[in-house]
Short mmCIF file of N, CA and C and ligand atoms in Angstrom, two decimals:
data_model
loop_
_atom_site.label_atom_id
_atom_site.label_comp_id
_atom_site.label_asym_id
_atom_site.label_seq_id
_atom_site.Cartn_x
_atom_site.Cartn_y
_atom_site.Cartn_z
N UNK A 709 1.06 -15.77 5.26
CA UNK A 709 0.24 -16.06 3.77
C UNK A 709 -0.79 -14.21 4.14
N UNK A 710 -0.89 -13.89 4.94
CA UNK A 710 -1.23 -12.32 5.45
C UNK A 710 -0.93 -11.68 4.43
N UNK A 711 0.28 -11.38 4.45
CA UNK A 711 1.17 -10.24 3.97
C UNK A 711 1.00 -10.35 2.50
N UNK A 712 0.69 -11.86 2.13
CA UNK A 712 0.48 -11.66 0.62
C UNK A 712 -0.70 -11.41 0.60
N UNK A 713 -2.15 -11.32 1.06
CA UNK A 713 -3.08 -10.93 0.52
C UNK A 713 -3.15 -9.53 0.59
N UNK A 714 -2.47 -9.00 1.55
CA UNK A 714 -2.57 -7.94 1.65
C UNK A 714 -1.71 -6.21 0.81
N UNK A 715 -0.59 -7.26 -0.01
CA UNK A 715 0.13 -6.86 -0.66
C UNK A 715 -0.39 -6.79 -2.72
N UNK A 716 -1.60 -7.86 -2.21
CA UNK A 716 -1.79 -8.14 -3.79
C UNK A 716 -3.06 -7.12 -3.62
N UNK A 717 -3.76 -6.35 -2.63
CA UNK A 717 -4.81 -5.66 -2.35
C UNK A 717 -3.98 -4.19 -2.85
N UNK A 718 -3.19 -3.73 -2.21
CA UNK A 718 -2.13 -2.89 -2.38
C UNK A 718 -1.50 -2.49 -4.22
N UNK A 719 -1.50 -3.23 -4.77
CA UNK A 719 -1.04 -3.52 -6.40
C UNK A 719 -2.47 -3.03 -7.01
N UNK A 720 -3.82 -3.39 -6.61
CA UNK A 720 -5.01 -3.61 -6.85
C UNK A 720 -5.51 -2.39 -7.57
N UNK A 721 -6.26 -1.95 -8.50
CA UNK A 721 -6.62 -0.57 -8.99
C UNK A 721 -7.67 -0.08 -7.98
N UNK A 722 -8.37 -1.24 -7.88
CA UNK A 722 -9.28 -1.06 -7.03
C UNK A 722 -9.43 -0.82 -5.42
N UNK A 723 -10.08 -0.01 -4.88
CA UNK A 723 -10.57 -0.31 -3.25
C UNK A 723 -11.79 0.80 -3.02
N UNK A 724 -11.52 -0.02 -1.67
CA UNK A 724 -12.51 0.66 -0.97
C UNK A 724 -13.09 1.70 -0.43
N UNK A 725 -14.18 2.36 -0.75
CA UNK A 725 -14.11 3.56 0.09
C UNK A 725 -15.48 3.32 1.20
N UNK A 726 -15.11 3.70 2.68
CA UNK A 726 -16.28 3.68 3.72
C UNK A 726 -16.42 5.08 3.56
N UNK A 727 -17.99 5.17 3.91
CA UNK A 727 -18.87 6.52 4.67
C UNK A 727 -19.34 6.35 5.70
N UNK A 728 -18.77 7.24 7.03
CA UNK A 728 -19.80 7.54 8.12
C UNK A 728 -20.85 8.42 8.00
N UNK A 729 -21.92 8.54 8.05
CA UNK A 729 -22.78 9.21 7.56
C UNK A 729 -24.02 9.73 8.57
N UNK A 730 -23.83 10.60 9.63
CA UNK A 730 -24.37 11.23 10.35
C UNK A 730 -25.89 11.13 10.11
N UNK A 731 -26.50 11.13 9.01
CA UNK A 731 -27.83 10.66 8.82
C UNK A 731 -28.02 8.95 7.99
N UNK A 732 -29.35 9.43 8.86
CA UNK A 732 -29.89 7.21 8.51
C UNK A 732 -29.75 6.90 6.91
N UNK A 733 -29.89 5.85 6.36
CA UNK A 733 -30.14 5.78 4.99
C UNK A 733 -28.90 6.03 4.67
N UNK A 734 -27.99 6.18 4.90
CA UNK A 734 -26.44 6.11 4.15
C UNK A 734 -26.99 7.66 3.31
N UNK A 735 -27.66 8.92 3.72
CA UNK A 735 -27.56 9.76 3.23
C UNK A 735 -26.89 10.69 3.35
N UNK A 736 -26.35 10.98 2.87
CA UNK A 736 -24.47 12.24 2.95
C UNK A 736 -25.78 13.91 3.03
N UNK A 737 -26.63 13.73 3.23
CA UNK A 737 -27.14 14.95 3.71
C UNK A 737 -27.07 15.66 5.27
N UNK A 738 -26.43 14.60 5.94
CA UNK A 738 -26.07 15.46 7.04
C UNK A 738 -24.29 15.54 7.68
N UNK A 739 -23.69 15.50 6.31
CA UNK A 739 -22.58 15.14 6.71
C UNK A 739 -21.94 13.99 7.12
N UNK A 740 -20.29 14.08 7.38
CA UNK A 740 -19.60 12.69 7.69
C UNK A 740 -18.46 12.97 7.39
N UNK A 741 -17.97 11.58 6.75
CA UNK A 741 -16.43 11.21 7.38
C UNK A 741 -16.30 10.40 6.09
N UNK A 742 -15.52 10.38 5.84
CA UNK A 742 -14.60 9.24 4.53
C UNK A 742 -13.66 8.74 4.68
N UNK A 743 -13.26 7.62 4.21
CA UNK A 743 -12.05 6.68 4.75
C UNK A 743 -11.63 6.36 3.34
N UNK A 744 -10.66 6.55 2.31
CA UNK A 744 -10.94 6.65 0.99
C UNK A 744 -9.67 5.27 0.66
N UNK A 745 -9.89 4.90 -0.11
CA UNK A 745 -8.66 3.37 -0.24
C UNK A 745 -8.52 2.76 0.84
N UNK A 746 -9.84 2.33 1.50
CA UNK A 746 -9.54 1.20 3.33
C UNK A 746 -8.91 -0.15 2.79
N UNK A 747 -8.04 -0.21 4.06
CA UNK A 747 -7.69 -1.63 3.47
C UNK A 747 -8.26 -2.70 4.84
N UNK A 748 -8.73 -3.71 4.13
CA UNK A 748 -9.20 -5.09 5.62
C UNK A 748 -8.70 -5.15 6.79
N UNK A 749 -9.77 -4.87 7.53
CA UNK A 749 -9.33 -5.56 8.97
C UNK A 749 -9.30 -4.26 9.44
N UNK A 750 -9.04 -3.54 9.16
CA UNK A 750 -8.82 -1.50 10.43
C UNK A 750 -10.00 -1.05 9.92
N UNK A 751 -10.27 -0.49 11.31
CA UNK A 751 -11.81 -0.11 11.72
C UNK A 751 -11.25 1.33 11.73
N UNK A 752 -12.72 2.29 10.70
CA UNK A 752 -12.40 3.84 10.30
C UNK A 752 -12.95 3.91 11.50
N UNK A 753 -13.02 4.77 12.28
CA UNK A 753 -13.46 5.51 13.53
C UNK A 753 -12.74 6.92 13.82
N UNK A 754 -13.74 8.35 13.85
CA UNK A 754 -13.38 9.38 14.30
C UNK A 754 -12.66 9.48 15.92
N UNK A 755 -13.78 9.54 16.40
CA UNK A 755 -13.21 9.23 18.32
C UNK A 755 -14.22 8.57 19.02
N UNK A 756 -14.28 8.38 20.49
CA UNK A 756 -15.11 7.57 21.25
C UNK A 756 -16.19 8.47 20.97
N UNK A 757 -16.77 9.99 21.15
CA UNK A 757 -18.03 10.43 21.43
C UNK A 757 -18.44 10.70 19.92
N UNK A 758 -17.97 10.24 18.95
CA UNK A 758 -18.73 10.64 17.52
C UNK A 758 -19.34 9.43 16.52
N UNK A 759 -20.61 9.19 16.32
CA UNK A 759 -21.40 8.23 16.29
C UNK A 759 -22.14 8.60 15.01
N UNK A 760 -22.20 7.80 14.07
CA UNK A 760 -23.06 7.61 12.72
C UNK A 760 -24.52 6.50 12.83
N UNK A 761 -25.55 7.65 11.96
CA UNK A 761 -26.45 6.19 12.16
C UNK A 761 -26.81 5.36 10.82
N UNK A 762 -25.52 5.48 9.64
CA UNK A 762 -25.43 4.55 9.05
C UNK A 762 -24.04 4.94 8.12
N UNK A 763 -23.79 3.78 7.91
CA UNK A 763 -22.31 3.82 6.74
C UNK A 763 -22.33 3.17 5.76
N UNK A 764 -21.89 3.18 4.55
CA UNK A 764 -21.63 2.65 3.28
C UNK A 764 -20.65 2.73 3.10
N UNK A 765 -20.49 1.42 1.76
CA UNK A 765 -19.01 1.07 1.38
C UNK A 765 -19.17 0.96 -0.12
N UNK A 766 -18.14 1.64 -0.14
CA UNK A 766 -18.14 1.95 -1.69
C UNK A 766 -17.37 1.60 -2.95
N UNK A 767 -17.19 1.74 -4.35
CA UNK A 767 -16.44 0.68 -5.16
C UNK A 767 -16.19 -0.30 -4.96
N UNK A 768 -17.21 -0.95 -4.16
CA UNK A 768 -16.19 -2.36 -4.14
C UNK A 768 -16.33 -3.56 -5.22
N UNK A 769 -15.10 -3.98 -5.42
CA UNK A 769 -15.05 -3.98 -6.94
C UNK A 769 -15.71 -5.13 -6.97
N UNK A 770 -16.55 -5.87 -8.10
CA UNK A 770 -18.02 -6.72 -7.98
C UNK A 770 -17.15 -8.03 -7.41
N UNK A 771 -15.86 -8.62 -7.87
CA UNK A 771 -15.90 -9.80 -7.71
C UNK A 771 -15.07 -10.19 -5.99
N UNK A 772 -14.94 -9.27 -5.27
CA UNK A 772 -14.99 -9.27 -3.86
C UNK A 772 -16.47 -9.75 -3.29
N UNK A 773 -15.98 -10.72 -2.59
CA UNK A 773 -17.21 -10.71 -1.65
C UNK A 773 -17.01 -10.14 0.35
N UNK A 774 -17.07 -8.92 0.43
CA UNK A 774 -16.49 -8.38 1.37
C UNK A 774 -17.64 -8.65 2.51
N UNK A 775 -17.20 -8.94 3.94
CA UNK A 775 -17.75 -8.66 4.95
C UNK A 775 -17.94 -7.08 5.39
N UNK A 776 -19.04 -6.17 5.09
CA UNK A 776 -19.05 -5.06 5.27
C UNK A 776 -19.59 -4.58 6.37
N UNK A 777 -19.02 -4.12 7.66
CA UNK A 777 -18.66 -4.15 9.17
C UNK A 777 -19.50 -3.14 9.79
N UNK A 778 -20.28 -2.84 10.28
CA UNK A 778 -20.45 -1.50 11.23
C UNK A 778 -20.08 -2.39 12.64
N UNK A 779 -19.74 -1.09 13.15
CA UNK A 779 -19.09 -1.73 14.54
C UNK A 779 -19.71 -0.34 15.77
N UNK A 780 -20.32 -0.78 17.05
CA UNK A 780 -21.24 -0.23 17.91
C UNK A 780 -20.48 0.59 18.74
N UNK A 781 -21.14 1.80 18.94
CA UNK A 781 -19.74 2.73 19.87
C UNK A 781 -19.17 1.99 21.04
N UNK A 782 -18.49 2.60 21.82
CA UNK A 782 -17.09 3.64 21.37
C UNK A 782 -16.49 2.62 20.45
N UNK A 783 -16.22 3.77 19.12
CA UNK A 783 -15.04 3.56 18.36
C UNK A 783 -15.37 2.04 17.17
N UNK A 784 -14.05 1.44 17.76
CA UNK A 784 -14.63 0.25 16.59
C UNK A 784 -15.23 -1.00 17.56
N UNK A 785 -16.37 -0.78 18.22
CA UNK A 785 -16.75 -1.86 19.40
C UNK A 785 -16.78 -2.91 18.43
N UNK A 786 -18.31 -4.25 19.33
CA UNK A 786 -18.51 -5.14 18.80
C UNK A 786 -18.66 -5.18 17.46
N UNK A 787 -19.21 -5.77 16.45
CA UNK A 787 -20.25 -5.81 14.89
C UNK A 787 -20.97 -5.57 15.64
N UNK A 788 -21.91 -4.17 15.39
CA UNK A 788 -23.49 -4.14 15.21
C UNK A 788 -24.26 -4.65 13.91
N UNK A 789 -23.58 -4.47 13.09
CA UNK A 789 -24.69 -4.29 11.59
C UNK A 789 -23.57 -5.49 10.84
N UNK A 790 -23.95 -6.15 10.07
CA UNK A 790 -22.69 -6.91 8.93
C UNK A 790 -23.46 -7.70 7.65
N UNK A 791 -22.94 -7.42 6.45
CA UNK A 791 -23.83 -7.49 5.23
C UNK A 791 -22.69 -7.93 4.10
N UNK A 792 -22.72 -9.08 3.90
CA UNK A 792 -22.04 -9.44 2.60
C UNK A 792 -21.48 -8.77 1.14
N UNK A 793 -21.51 -8.79 0.86
CA UNK A 793 -21.26 -7.86 -0.72
C UNK A 793 -21.49 -8.59 -1.75
N UNK A 794 -21.39 -9.66 -1.67
CA UNK A 794 -21.75 -10.63 -2.89
C UNK A 794 -21.73 -10.21 -3.92
N UNK A 795 -21.11 -9.63 -4.47
CA UNK A 795 -20.81 -8.99 -6.38
C UNK A 795 -21.42 -7.52 -6.12
N UNK A 796 -21.57 -7.13 -5.46
CA UNK A 796 -22.62 -5.04 -5.30
C UNK A 796 -21.63 -4.63 -4.79
N UNK A 797 -21.36 -3.22 -5.68
CA UNK A 797 -20.38 -2.11 -5.82
C UNK A 797 -20.58 -1.23 -4.35
N UNK A 798 -21.74 -1.20 -3.86
CA UNK A 798 -22.57 -0.25 -2.78
C UNK A 798 -23.13 -1.30 -1.83
N UNK A 799 -22.52 -1.22 -0.36
CA UNK A 799 -23.32 -1.51 0.41
C UNK A 799 -23.72 -0.17 1.73
N UNK A 800 -25.02 -0.73 1.90
CA UNK A 800 -25.77 0.89 2.97
C UNK A 800 -25.70 -0.42 3.69
N UNK A 801 -25.14 0.12 5.23
CA UNK A 801 -25.76 -0.11 6.31
C UNK A 801 -26.77 0.79 6.89
N UNK A 802 -27.41 0.43 7.42
CA UNK A 802 -28.58 1.30 8.07
C UNK A 802 -28.81 1.44 9.80
N UNK A 803 -28.62 0.23 10.27
CA UNK A 803 -28.39 0.02 11.99
C UNK A 803 -27.81 0.53 12.85
N UNK A 804 -27.51 2.05 12.94
CA UNK A 804 -26.60 2.37 13.71
C UNK A 804 -27.34 2.41 15.06
N UNK A 805 -26.58 3.25 15.85
CA UNK A 805 -25.58 4.20 15.97
C UNK A 805 -24.57 3.22 15.94
N UNK A 806 -23.23 3.41 14.77
CA UNK A 806 -21.77 3.39 14.65
C UNK A 806 -20.78 4.03 15.26
N UNK A 807 -19.88 3.28 15.57
CA UNK A 807 -19.01 3.74 16.34
C UNK A 807 -17.40 3.83 15.08
N UNK A 808 -17.50 3.16 14.62
CA UNK A 808 -16.90 3.05 13.19
C UNK A 808 -17.26 1.69 12.42
N UNK A 809 -16.58 2.00 11.10
CA UNK A 809 -16.28 0.70 9.93
C UNK A 809 -15.67 0.18 9.60
N UNK A 810 -15.90 -1.18 9.13
CA UNK A 810 -14.68 -1.51 8.35
C UNK A 810 -15.24 -2.90 7.70
N UNK A 811 -13.88 -3.57 7.11
CA UNK A 811 -14.72 -4.77 6.10
C UNK A 811 -13.15 -6.02 6.43
N UNK A 812 -14.25 -6.96 5.74
CA UNK A 812 -13.16 -8.31 6.17
C UNK A 812 -13.72 -8.97 4.75
N UNK A 813 -12.70 -10.23 4.66
CA UNK A 813 -13.03 -11.19 3.53
C UNK A 813 -13.63 -12.23 3.62
N UNK A 814 -15.16 -12.78 3.29
CA UNK A 814 -15.02 -14.14 3.28
C UNK A 814 -14.60 -15.13 2.45
N UNK A 815 -13.93 -14.24 1.58
CA UNK A 815 -13.78 -15.73 1.14
C UNK A 815 -11.70 -15.40 0.13
N UNK A 816 -11.26 -15.49 0.85
CA UNK A 816 -9.78 -14.95 0.84
C UNK A 816 -9.57 -15.67 -1.20
N UNK A 817 -10.16 -16.74 -1.52
CA UNK A 817 -9.64 -17.34 -2.95
C UNK A 817 -10.29 -16.28 -3.86
N UNK A 818 -11.36 -15.11 -3.44
CA UNK A 818 -11.88 -14.70 -4.66
C UNK A 818 -10.86 -13.40 -4.81
N UNK A 819 -9.79 -13.26 -3.79
CA UNK A 819 -9.14 -12.14 -4.07
C UNK A 819 -8.07 -12.01 -5.67
N UNK A 820 -8.46 -11.31 -6.62
CA UNK A 820 -8.03 -11.41 -8.24
C UNK A 820 -7.41 -12.91 -8.19
N UNK A 821 -8.47 -14.14 -7.64
CA UNK A 821 -8.05 -15.19 -8.09
C UNK A 821 -6.81 -15.89 -7.63
N UNK A 822 -5.92 -15.08 -6.09
CA UNK A 822 -4.89 -15.69 -6.06
C UNK A 822 -5.42 -16.65 -4.54
N UNK A 823 -4.91 -18.00 -4.69
CA UNK A 823 -5.26 -19.02 -3.66
C UNK A 823 -4.83 -18.76 -2.37
N UNK A 824 -5.12 -17.94 -1.70
CA UNK A 824 -4.69 -17.70 -0.08
C UNK A 824 -5.51 -18.16 0.85
N UNK A 825 -4.45 -17.84 2.10
CA UNK A 825 -5.45 -18.90 3.11
C UNK A 825 -6.71 -17.94 3.51
N UNK A 826 -7.53 -19.06 3.99
CA UNK A 826 -8.98 -18.49 4.22
C UNK A 826 -9.06 -18.68 6.50
N UNK A 827 -9.43 -17.92 7.35
CA UNK A 827 -9.03 -17.69 7.89
C UNK A 827 -9.80 -16.90 8.60
N UNK A 828 -10.48 -17.05 9.85
CA UNK A 828 -11.28 -15.30 10.22
C UNK A 828 -10.34 -14.73 10.87
N UNK A 829 -10.68 -12.83 10.33
CA UNK A 829 -10.45 -12.20 10.83
C UNK A 829 -10.34 -11.33 12.17
N UNK A 830 -9.82 -10.88 12.51
CA UNK A 830 -10.10 -9.92 13.70
C UNK A 830 -9.75 -8.64 13.43
N UNK A 831 -10.35 -7.62 13.53
CA UNK A 831 -9.83 -6.02 13.32
C UNK A 831 -9.64 -5.68 14.93
N UNK A 832 -8.34 -5.37 14.73
CA UNK A 832 -7.42 -4.50 15.56
C UNK A 832 -7.66 -3.17 15.45
N UNK A 833 -6.63 -2.67 14.06
CA UNK A 833 -6.43 -1.48 14.31
C UNK A 833 -7.81 -0.68 14.34
N UNK A 834 -7.44 0.93 14.65
CA UNK A 834 -8.54 1.43 14.61
C UNK A 834 -8.21 3.05 13.83
N UNK A 835 -8.43 3.51 12.55
CA UNK A 835 -8.17 4.59 12.16
C UNK A 835 -8.60 5.83 11.66
N UNK A 836 -8.35 6.73 11.68
CA UNK A 836 -9.09 7.79 11.75
C UNK A 836 -9.50 7.80 10.13
N UNK A 837 -10.47 8.77 10.04
CA UNK A 837 -10.78 8.55 8.45
C UNK A 837 -9.87 9.75 7.69
N UNK A 838 -10.09 9.65 6.74
CA UNK A 838 -8.97 10.79 6.09
C UNK A 838 -9.93 12.71 5.15
N UNK A 839 -11.06 12.07 5.19
CA UNK A 839 -11.42 13.60 4.45
C UNK A 839 -13.07 13.39 5.60
N UNK A 840 -13.36 14.86 6.33
CA UNK A 840 -14.54 15.24 7.16
C UNK A 840 -15.88 16.27 5.96
N UNK A 841 -16.60 15.98 6.29
CA UNK A 841 -17.50 16.30 5.19
C UNK A 841 -18.68 17.45 5.45
N UNK A 842 -19.10 18.39 5.54
CA UNK A 842 -20.15 19.05 6.13
C UNK A 842 -21.41 19.08 5.43
N UNK A 843 -22.65 19.23 6.20
CA UNK A 843 -23.62 18.91 5.97
C UNK A 843 -24.02 19.77 4.54
N UNK A 844 -23.58 20.60 3.91
CA UNK A 844 -23.50 21.53 2.89
C UNK A 844 -22.00 20.86 1.73
N UNK A 845 -22.02 19.92 2.02
CA UNK A 845 -21.17 19.18 0.70
C UNK A 845 -19.22 19.79 1.09
N UNK A 846 -19.36 20.93 1.56
CA UNK A 846 -17.98 21.07 1.97
C UNK A 846 -16.96 20.11 2.66
N UNK A 847 -15.48 19.88 1.90
CA UNK A 847 -14.92 18.95 2.79
C UNK A 847 -13.48 19.17 3.03
N UNK A 848 -13.17 18.85 3.88
CA UNK A 848 -12.00 19.23 4.51
C UNK A 848 -10.96 17.58 4.69
N UNK A 849 -9.38 18.24 4.86
CA UNK A 849 -8.43 17.09 4.70
C UNK A 849 -8.38 16.67 6.60
N UNK A 850 -9.12 15.55 6.48
CA UNK A 850 -8.82 15.24 8.07
C UNK A 850 -7.61 14.98 8.45
N UNK A 851 -7.08 14.03 7.43
CA UNK A 851 -6.08 13.90 7.78
C UNK A 851 -4.59 14.66 8.50
N UNK A 852 -4.44 15.66 7.20
CA UNK A 852 -3.89 16.82 7.68
C UNK A 852 -3.88 17.19 8.99
N UNK A 853 -5.32 18.02 8.78
CA UNK A 853 -5.78 18.62 10.23
C UNK A 853 -5.49 17.15 11.82
N UNK A 854 -5.19 16.11 11.90
CA UNK A 854 -5.29 15.73 12.53
C UNK A 854 -3.35 15.59 13.11
N UNK A 855 -2.59 15.85 11.59
CA UNK A 855 -1.69 15.74 11.40
C UNK A 855 -0.72 17.31 12.17
N UNK A 856 -1.49 18.05 12.04
CA UNK A 856 -1.42 19.65 12.47
C UNK A 856 -1.76 19.75 13.72
N UNK A 857 -2.16 18.70 14.38
CA UNK A 857 -2.52 18.26 16.17
C UNK A 857 -3.28 19.68 15.85
N UNK A 858 -4.30 19.78 15.47
CA UNK A 858 -5.41 21.12 15.50
C UNK A 858 -6.42 20.05 16.40
N UNK A 859 -7.06 21.09 17.20
CA UNK A 859 -8.45 20.78 18.34
C UNK A 859 -9.17 19.86 17.63
N UNK A 860 -9.99 18.34 17.72
CA UNK A 860 -10.49 18.07 16.35
C UNK A 860 -12.47 17.92 16.88
N UNK A 861 -12.10 17.91 18.60
CA UNK A 861 -12.93 17.42 19.09
C UNK A 861 -14.21 18.70 18.94
N UNK A 862 -13.94 20.08 18.89
CA UNK A 862 -14.53 21.15 18.50
C UNK A 862 -15.22 21.44 17.40
N UNK A 863 -14.37 20.41 16.68
CA UNK A 863 -14.69 20.83 14.56
C UNK A 863 -15.45 19.44 14.17
N UNK A 864 -15.42 18.51 15.28
CA UNK A 864 -16.34 17.30 15.37
C UNK A 864 -17.86 17.43 15.42
N UNK A 865 -18.16 18.46 16.71
CA UNK A 865 -18.95 18.63 17.41
C UNK A 865 -20.13 19.88 16.41
N UNK A 866 -18.97 20.44 15.88
CA UNK A 866 -19.89 21.23 14.81
C UNK A 866 -20.39 20.31 13.90
N UNK A 867 -19.23 19.81 13.02
CA UNK A 867 -19.87 18.59 11.82
C UNK A 867 -20.92 17.96 12.32
N UNK A 868 -21.28 17.51 13.55
CA UNK A 868 -22.15 16.38 13.71
C UNK A 868 -23.22 17.46 13.94
N UNK A 869 -23.46 18.59 14.63
CA UNK A 869 -24.74 19.55 14.74
C UNK A 869 -25.27 20.26 12.89
N UNK A 870 -24.63 19.76 11.81
CA UNK A 870 -25.22 19.66 10.99
C UNK A 870 -24.92 21.55 10.35
N UNK A 871 -23.65 21.87 10.71
CA UNK A 871 -23.16 23.28 10.31
C UNK A 871 -22.32 23.26 9.07
N UNK A 872 -22.87 24.40 8.39
CA UNK A 872 -22.75 24.70 6.73
C UNK A 872 -20.69 25.04 6.96
N UNK A 873 -20.12 25.63 6.38
CA UNK A 873 -18.71 25.82 6.03
C UNK A 873 -18.49 27.07 7.15
N UNK A 874 -19.51 28.00 6.72
CA UNK A 874 -19.37 29.31 7.67
C UNK A 874 -19.10 29.11 9.09
N UNK A 875 -19.54 28.17 9.18
CA UNK A 875 -19.64 28.09 10.80
C UNK A 875 -18.47 27.54 11.19
N UNK A 876 -17.39 27.00 10.43
CA UNK A 876 -16.19 26.39 11.10
C UNK A 876 -15.14 27.24 10.74
N UNK A 877 -14.70 27.19 12.25
CA UNK A 877 -13.71 28.39 12.37
C UNK A 877 -12.28 28.76 11.84
N UNK A 878 -12.08 29.38 11.82
CA UNK A 878 -11.03 30.08 10.39
C UNK A 878 -9.95 28.99 10.62
N UNK A 879 -9.21 28.28 11.83
CA UNK A 879 -7.86 27.73 11.44
C UNK A 879 -8.00 26.72 10.99
N UNK A 880 -9.42 26.22 9.86
CA UNK A 880 -9.58 25.08 9.17
C UNK A 880 -9.56 24.97 8.02
N UNK A 881 -9.38 26.74 7.80
CA UNK A 881 -9.61 27.05 6.09
C UNK A 881 -9.05 26.58 5.28
N UNK A 882 -7.78 26.69 5.84
CA UNK A 882 -6.33 25.68 5.22
C UNK A 882 -6.81 24.47 4.67
N UNK A 883 -7.51 23.87 5.32
CA UNK A 883 -7.82 22.36 5.00
C UNK A 883 -8.86 22.14 4.73
N UNK A 884 -9.38 23.00 3.74
CA UNK A 884 -10.46 22.67 3.06
C UNK A 884 -10.22 22.06 1.63
N UNK A 885 -10.87 20.90 0.53
CA UNK A 885 -10.36 20.99 -0.45
C UNK A 885 -11.28 21.04 -1.04
N UNK A 886 -10.82 21.53 -2.13
CA UNK A 886 -11.10 22.49 -3.23
C UNK A 886 -11.76 21.43 -4.53
N UNK A 887 -12.78 21.45 -4.55
CA UNK A 887 -13.41 20.61 -5.87
C UNK A 887 -13.94 20.96 -6.96
C1 NAG B 166 -3.92 15.83 2.33
O1 NAG B 166 -2.81 16.46 3.34
C2 NAG B 166 -1.89 14.89 3.27
C3 NAG B 166 -0.89 15.48 4.10
O2 NAG B 166 -1.63 15.92 5.40
C4 NAG B 166 -2.24 14.75 1.71
O3 NAG B 166 -0.84 13.72 1.74
C5 NAG B 166 -3.21 14.36 0.93
O4 NAG B 166 -2.77 14.28 -0.19
C6 NAG B 166 -4.28 15.21 1.51
N1 NAG B 166 -5.13 15.23 0.53
C7 NAG B 166 -6.33 16.09 -0.18
C8 NAG B 166 -7.61 15.39 -0.84
O5 NAG B 166 -5.77 17.49 -0.35
#
């Protein structure tokens, strides 16, 4: 039954984006990370040492009633703040620090009208975000950086400090996302 729900999501054009924000109030001004097209019950987290003051859930299909979850550090710890979307396409959780974000469904019957099993969901997976962005808005392909096995600890520290693209080591230049 769980597989059925997930495959319905996968074929849906809509998908939720999770934003981990260093600044409070879900402001992008301090830089952060983006978890694009995120699946339910998979927590998005950078590493044990990177915390966020706020987190937002964007592009939520209005017909989905999700539980937007902010997890206590480190990474995907206990749920620190949770809110139902109830038709909203955007939810901001402001009571950080969060080590990660994730979501689940309150009512699985709401998924594209399909009748699927309702049960308590547990988040087991902890997955790294796909994009990192700096306070100046410059974006980097974090998936590719992790795949290339570059040292992300230094990069995360620089991002956390509110740096601009000029402060980022040259080895990351190739991973910049041209917008
Ligand atoms: C990021 O890199 C991966 C490959 O490592 C690629 O599949 C993906 O399309 C890239 N994303 C962007 C936004 O460039």
